[in-house]
PDB file of C-alpha atoms and ligand atoms in Angstrom:
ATOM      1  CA  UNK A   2      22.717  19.530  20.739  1.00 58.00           C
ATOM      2  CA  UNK A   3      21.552  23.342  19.957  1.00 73.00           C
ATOM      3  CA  UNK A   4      18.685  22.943  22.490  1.00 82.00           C
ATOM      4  CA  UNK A   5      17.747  21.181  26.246  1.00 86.00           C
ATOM      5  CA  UNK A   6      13.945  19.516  25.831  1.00 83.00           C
ATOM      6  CA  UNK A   7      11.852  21.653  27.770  1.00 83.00           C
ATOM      7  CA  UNK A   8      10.304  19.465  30.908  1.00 88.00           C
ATOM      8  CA  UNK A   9       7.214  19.715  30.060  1.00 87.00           C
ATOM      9  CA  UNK A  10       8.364  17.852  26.847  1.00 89.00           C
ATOM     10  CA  UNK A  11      10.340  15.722  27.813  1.00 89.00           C
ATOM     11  CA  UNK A  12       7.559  12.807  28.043  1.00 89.00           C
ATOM     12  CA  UNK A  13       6.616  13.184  24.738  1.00 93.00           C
ATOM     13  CA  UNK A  14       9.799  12.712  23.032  1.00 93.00           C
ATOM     14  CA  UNK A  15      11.393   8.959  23.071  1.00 93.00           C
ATOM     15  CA  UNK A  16      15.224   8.361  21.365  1.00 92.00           C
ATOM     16  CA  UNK A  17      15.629   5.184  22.813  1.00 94.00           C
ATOM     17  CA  UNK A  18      14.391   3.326  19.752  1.00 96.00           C
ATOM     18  CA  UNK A  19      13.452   1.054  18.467  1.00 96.00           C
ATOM     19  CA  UNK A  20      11.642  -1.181  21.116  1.00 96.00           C
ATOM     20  CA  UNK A  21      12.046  -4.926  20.309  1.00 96.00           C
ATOM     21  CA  UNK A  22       8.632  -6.937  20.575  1.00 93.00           C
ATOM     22  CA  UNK A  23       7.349 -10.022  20.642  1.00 91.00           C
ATOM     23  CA  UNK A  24       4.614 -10.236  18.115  1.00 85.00           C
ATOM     24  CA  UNK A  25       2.367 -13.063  17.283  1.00 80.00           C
ATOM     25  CA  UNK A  26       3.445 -14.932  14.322  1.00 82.00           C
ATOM     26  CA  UNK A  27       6.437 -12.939  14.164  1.00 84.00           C
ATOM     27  CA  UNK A  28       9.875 -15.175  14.018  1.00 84.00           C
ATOM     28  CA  UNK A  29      11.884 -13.043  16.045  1.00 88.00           C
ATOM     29  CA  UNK A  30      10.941  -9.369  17.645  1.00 93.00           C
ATOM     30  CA  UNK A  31      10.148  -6.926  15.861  1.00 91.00           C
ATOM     31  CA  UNK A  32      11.887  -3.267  16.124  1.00 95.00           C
ATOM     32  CA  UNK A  33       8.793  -1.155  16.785  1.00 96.00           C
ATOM     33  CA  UNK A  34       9.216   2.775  16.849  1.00 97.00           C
ATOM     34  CA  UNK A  35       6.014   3.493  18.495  1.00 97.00           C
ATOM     35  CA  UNK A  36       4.408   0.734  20.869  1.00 96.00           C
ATOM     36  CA  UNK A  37       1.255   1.162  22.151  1.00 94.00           C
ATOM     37  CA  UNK A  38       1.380   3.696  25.471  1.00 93.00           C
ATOM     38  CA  UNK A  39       4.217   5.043  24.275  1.00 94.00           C
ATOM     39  CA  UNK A  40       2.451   8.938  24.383  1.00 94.00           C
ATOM     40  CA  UNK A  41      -0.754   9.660  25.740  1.00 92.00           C
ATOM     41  CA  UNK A  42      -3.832   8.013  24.645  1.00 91.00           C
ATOM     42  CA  UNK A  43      -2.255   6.204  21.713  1.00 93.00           C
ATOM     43  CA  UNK A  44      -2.786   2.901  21.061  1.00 94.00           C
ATOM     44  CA  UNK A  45      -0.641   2.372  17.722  1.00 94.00           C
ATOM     45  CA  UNK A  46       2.486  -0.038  17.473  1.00 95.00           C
ATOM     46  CA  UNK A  47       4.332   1.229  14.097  1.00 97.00           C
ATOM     47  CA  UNK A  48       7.117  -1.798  13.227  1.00 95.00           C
ATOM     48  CA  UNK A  49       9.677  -1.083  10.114  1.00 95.00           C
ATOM     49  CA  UNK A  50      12.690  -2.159   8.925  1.00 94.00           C
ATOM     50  CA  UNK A  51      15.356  -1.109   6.051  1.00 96.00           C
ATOM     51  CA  UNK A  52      13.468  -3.646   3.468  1.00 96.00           C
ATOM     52  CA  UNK A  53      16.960  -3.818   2.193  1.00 97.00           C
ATOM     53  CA  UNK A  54      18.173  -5.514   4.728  1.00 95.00           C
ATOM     54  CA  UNK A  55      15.283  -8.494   4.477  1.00 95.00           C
ATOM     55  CA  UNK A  56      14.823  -9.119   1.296  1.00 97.00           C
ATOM     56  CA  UNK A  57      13.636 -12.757   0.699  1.00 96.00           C
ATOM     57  CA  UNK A  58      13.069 -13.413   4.231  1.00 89.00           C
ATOM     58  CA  UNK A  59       9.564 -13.623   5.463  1.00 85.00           C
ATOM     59  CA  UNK A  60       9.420 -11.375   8.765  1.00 80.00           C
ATOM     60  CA  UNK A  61       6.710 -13.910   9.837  1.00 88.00           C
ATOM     61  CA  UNK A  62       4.628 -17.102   9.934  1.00 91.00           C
ATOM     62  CA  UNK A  63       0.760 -16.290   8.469  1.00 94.00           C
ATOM     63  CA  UNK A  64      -0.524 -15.273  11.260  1.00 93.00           C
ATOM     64  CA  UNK A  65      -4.215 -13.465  12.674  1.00 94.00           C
ATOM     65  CA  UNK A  66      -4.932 -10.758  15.645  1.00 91.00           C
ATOM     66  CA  UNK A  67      -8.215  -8.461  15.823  1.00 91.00           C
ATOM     67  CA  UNK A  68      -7.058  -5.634  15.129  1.00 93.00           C
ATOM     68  CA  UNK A  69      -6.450  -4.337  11.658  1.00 95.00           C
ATOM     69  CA  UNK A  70      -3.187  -3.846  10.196  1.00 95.00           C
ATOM     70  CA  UNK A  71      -1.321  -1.370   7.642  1.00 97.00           C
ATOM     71  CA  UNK A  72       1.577  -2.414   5.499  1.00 97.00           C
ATOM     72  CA  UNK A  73       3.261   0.450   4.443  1.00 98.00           C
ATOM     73  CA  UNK A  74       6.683   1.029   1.519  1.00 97.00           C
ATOM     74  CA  UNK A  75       7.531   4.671   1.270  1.00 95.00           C
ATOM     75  CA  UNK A  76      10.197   5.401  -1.855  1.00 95.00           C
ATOM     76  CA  UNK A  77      10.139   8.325  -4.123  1.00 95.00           C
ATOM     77  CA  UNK A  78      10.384   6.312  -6.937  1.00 94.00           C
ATOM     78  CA  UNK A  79       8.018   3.173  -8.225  1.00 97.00           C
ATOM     79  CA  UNK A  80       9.312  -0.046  -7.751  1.00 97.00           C
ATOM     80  CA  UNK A  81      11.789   0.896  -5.143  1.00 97.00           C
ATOM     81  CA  UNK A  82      10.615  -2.094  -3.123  1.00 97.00           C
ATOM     82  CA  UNK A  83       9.049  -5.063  -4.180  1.00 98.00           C
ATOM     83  CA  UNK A  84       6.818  -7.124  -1.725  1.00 97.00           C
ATOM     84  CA  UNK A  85       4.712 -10.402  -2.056  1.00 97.00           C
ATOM     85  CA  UNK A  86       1.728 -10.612   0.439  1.00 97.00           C
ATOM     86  CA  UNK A  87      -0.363 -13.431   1.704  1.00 96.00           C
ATOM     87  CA  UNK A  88      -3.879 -12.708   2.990  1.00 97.00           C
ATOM     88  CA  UNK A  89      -6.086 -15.508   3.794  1.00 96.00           C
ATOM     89  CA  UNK A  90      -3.911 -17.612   1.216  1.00 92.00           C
ATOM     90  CA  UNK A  91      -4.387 -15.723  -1.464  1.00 97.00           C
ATOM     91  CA  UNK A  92      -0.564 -14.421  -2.797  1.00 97.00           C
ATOM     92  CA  UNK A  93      -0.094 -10.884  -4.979  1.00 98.00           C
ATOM     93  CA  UNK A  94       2.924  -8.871  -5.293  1.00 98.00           C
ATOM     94  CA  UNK A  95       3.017  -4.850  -4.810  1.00 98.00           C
ATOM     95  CA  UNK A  96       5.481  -2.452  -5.584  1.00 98.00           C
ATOM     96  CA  UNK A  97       6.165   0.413  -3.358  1.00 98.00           C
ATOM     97  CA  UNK A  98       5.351   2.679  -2.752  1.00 98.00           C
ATOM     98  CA  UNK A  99       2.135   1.106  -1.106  1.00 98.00           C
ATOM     99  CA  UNK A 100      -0.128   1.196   1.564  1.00 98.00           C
ATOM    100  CA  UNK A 101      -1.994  -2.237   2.337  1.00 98.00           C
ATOM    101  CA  UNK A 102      -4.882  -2.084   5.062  1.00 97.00           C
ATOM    102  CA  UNK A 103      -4.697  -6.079   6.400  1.00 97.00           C
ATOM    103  CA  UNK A 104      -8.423  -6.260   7.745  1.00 95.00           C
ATOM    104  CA  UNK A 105      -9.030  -7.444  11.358  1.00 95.00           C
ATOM    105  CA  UNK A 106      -8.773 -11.516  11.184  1.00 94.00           C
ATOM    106  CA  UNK A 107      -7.305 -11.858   8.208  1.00 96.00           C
ATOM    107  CA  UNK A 108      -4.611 -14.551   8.017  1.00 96.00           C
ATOM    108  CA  UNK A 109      -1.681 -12.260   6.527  1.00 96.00           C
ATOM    109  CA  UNK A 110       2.346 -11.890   6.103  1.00 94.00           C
ATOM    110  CA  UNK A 111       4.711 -10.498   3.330  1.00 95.00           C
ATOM    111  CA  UNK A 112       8.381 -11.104   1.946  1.00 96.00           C
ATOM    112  CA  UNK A 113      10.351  -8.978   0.552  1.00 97.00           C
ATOM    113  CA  UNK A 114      11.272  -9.892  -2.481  1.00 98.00           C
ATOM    114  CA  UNK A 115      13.236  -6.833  -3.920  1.00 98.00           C
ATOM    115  CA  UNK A 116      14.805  -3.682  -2.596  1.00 97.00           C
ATOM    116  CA  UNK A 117      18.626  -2.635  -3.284  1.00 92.00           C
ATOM    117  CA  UNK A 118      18.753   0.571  -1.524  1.00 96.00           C
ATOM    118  CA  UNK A 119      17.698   1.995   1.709  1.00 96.00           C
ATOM    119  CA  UNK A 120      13.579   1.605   1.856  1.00 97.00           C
ATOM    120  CA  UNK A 121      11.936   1.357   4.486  1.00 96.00           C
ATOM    121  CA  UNK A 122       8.623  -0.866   5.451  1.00 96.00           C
ATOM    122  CA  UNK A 123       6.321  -0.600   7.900  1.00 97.00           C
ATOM    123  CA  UNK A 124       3.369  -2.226   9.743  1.00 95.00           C
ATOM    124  CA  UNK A 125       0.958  -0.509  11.879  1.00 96.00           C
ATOM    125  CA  UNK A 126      -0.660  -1.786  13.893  1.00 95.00           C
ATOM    126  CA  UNK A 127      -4.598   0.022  14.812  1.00 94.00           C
ATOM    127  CA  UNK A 128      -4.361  -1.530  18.354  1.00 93.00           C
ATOM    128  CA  UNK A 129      -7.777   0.486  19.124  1.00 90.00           C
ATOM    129  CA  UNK A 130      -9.667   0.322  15.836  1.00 90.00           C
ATOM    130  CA  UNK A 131     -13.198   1.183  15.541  1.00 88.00           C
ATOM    131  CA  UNK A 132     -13.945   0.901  12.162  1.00 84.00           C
ATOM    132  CA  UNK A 133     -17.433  -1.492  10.609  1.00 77.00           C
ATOM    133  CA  UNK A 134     -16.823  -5.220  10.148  1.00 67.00           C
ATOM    134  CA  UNK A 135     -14.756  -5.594   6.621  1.00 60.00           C
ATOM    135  CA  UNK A 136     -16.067  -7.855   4.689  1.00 58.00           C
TER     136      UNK A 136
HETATM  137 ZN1   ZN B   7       0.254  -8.888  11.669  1.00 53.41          ZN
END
């Protein structure tokens, strides 16, 4: 390593990751990089995996909490990563890359379906949202 982390840094940096969670609905924890309380004053839990790695295996029952959600497939290239969601019963499929804002309440999960290289996916979680009823 070229550099010690200052001190005074030192709380804000975190390399023991990820964090493994139990998460409602979930079927077995989830590897979170950021967990709520993590830093100071936020209230985010940010869970992603190599979609390559789950392809065709739902990463949880349907499930519902209060706080909004936000599926997210970064690739440089369309179609990288293939994804079915279910929100309040109601199935469509999405290629990445994609963003998906799961509204507070709504009855949601996803499979991947298709990704044959590195890709990852995320879900963030807006522990502290503040945003109008969706409707
Ligand atoms: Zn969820």
């Amino acid at each position: 390593m070229a550099y010690a982390i200052p001190g005074k840094y030192q709380k804000y940096i975190m390399t023991d990751l990820p964090k493994y969670v139990e998460v409602t609905g979930h079927l077995k924890p989830a590897p979170c990089w950021i967990v709520p309380g993590m830093f100071p004053g936020v209230n985010l839990a940010i869970a992603g995996n190599d979609a390559s790695k789950i392809v065709g295996a739902p990463h949880a029952s349907p499930h519902v909490h209060d706080h909004p959600e936000i599926y997210l497939a970064v690739s440089d290239n369309r179609g990288a990563v293939v994804t079915e969601f279910q929100l309040d019963g109601e199935k469509f499929q999405l290629e990445s890359p994609y963003a998906v804002f799961v509204p507070p309440g709504t009855k949601h999960c996803f499979t991947i379906l298709k990704c044959d290289s590195p890709h990852w996916a995320f879900g963030v979680g807006v522990m502290d949202w503040k945003g109008d009823t969706v409707t």
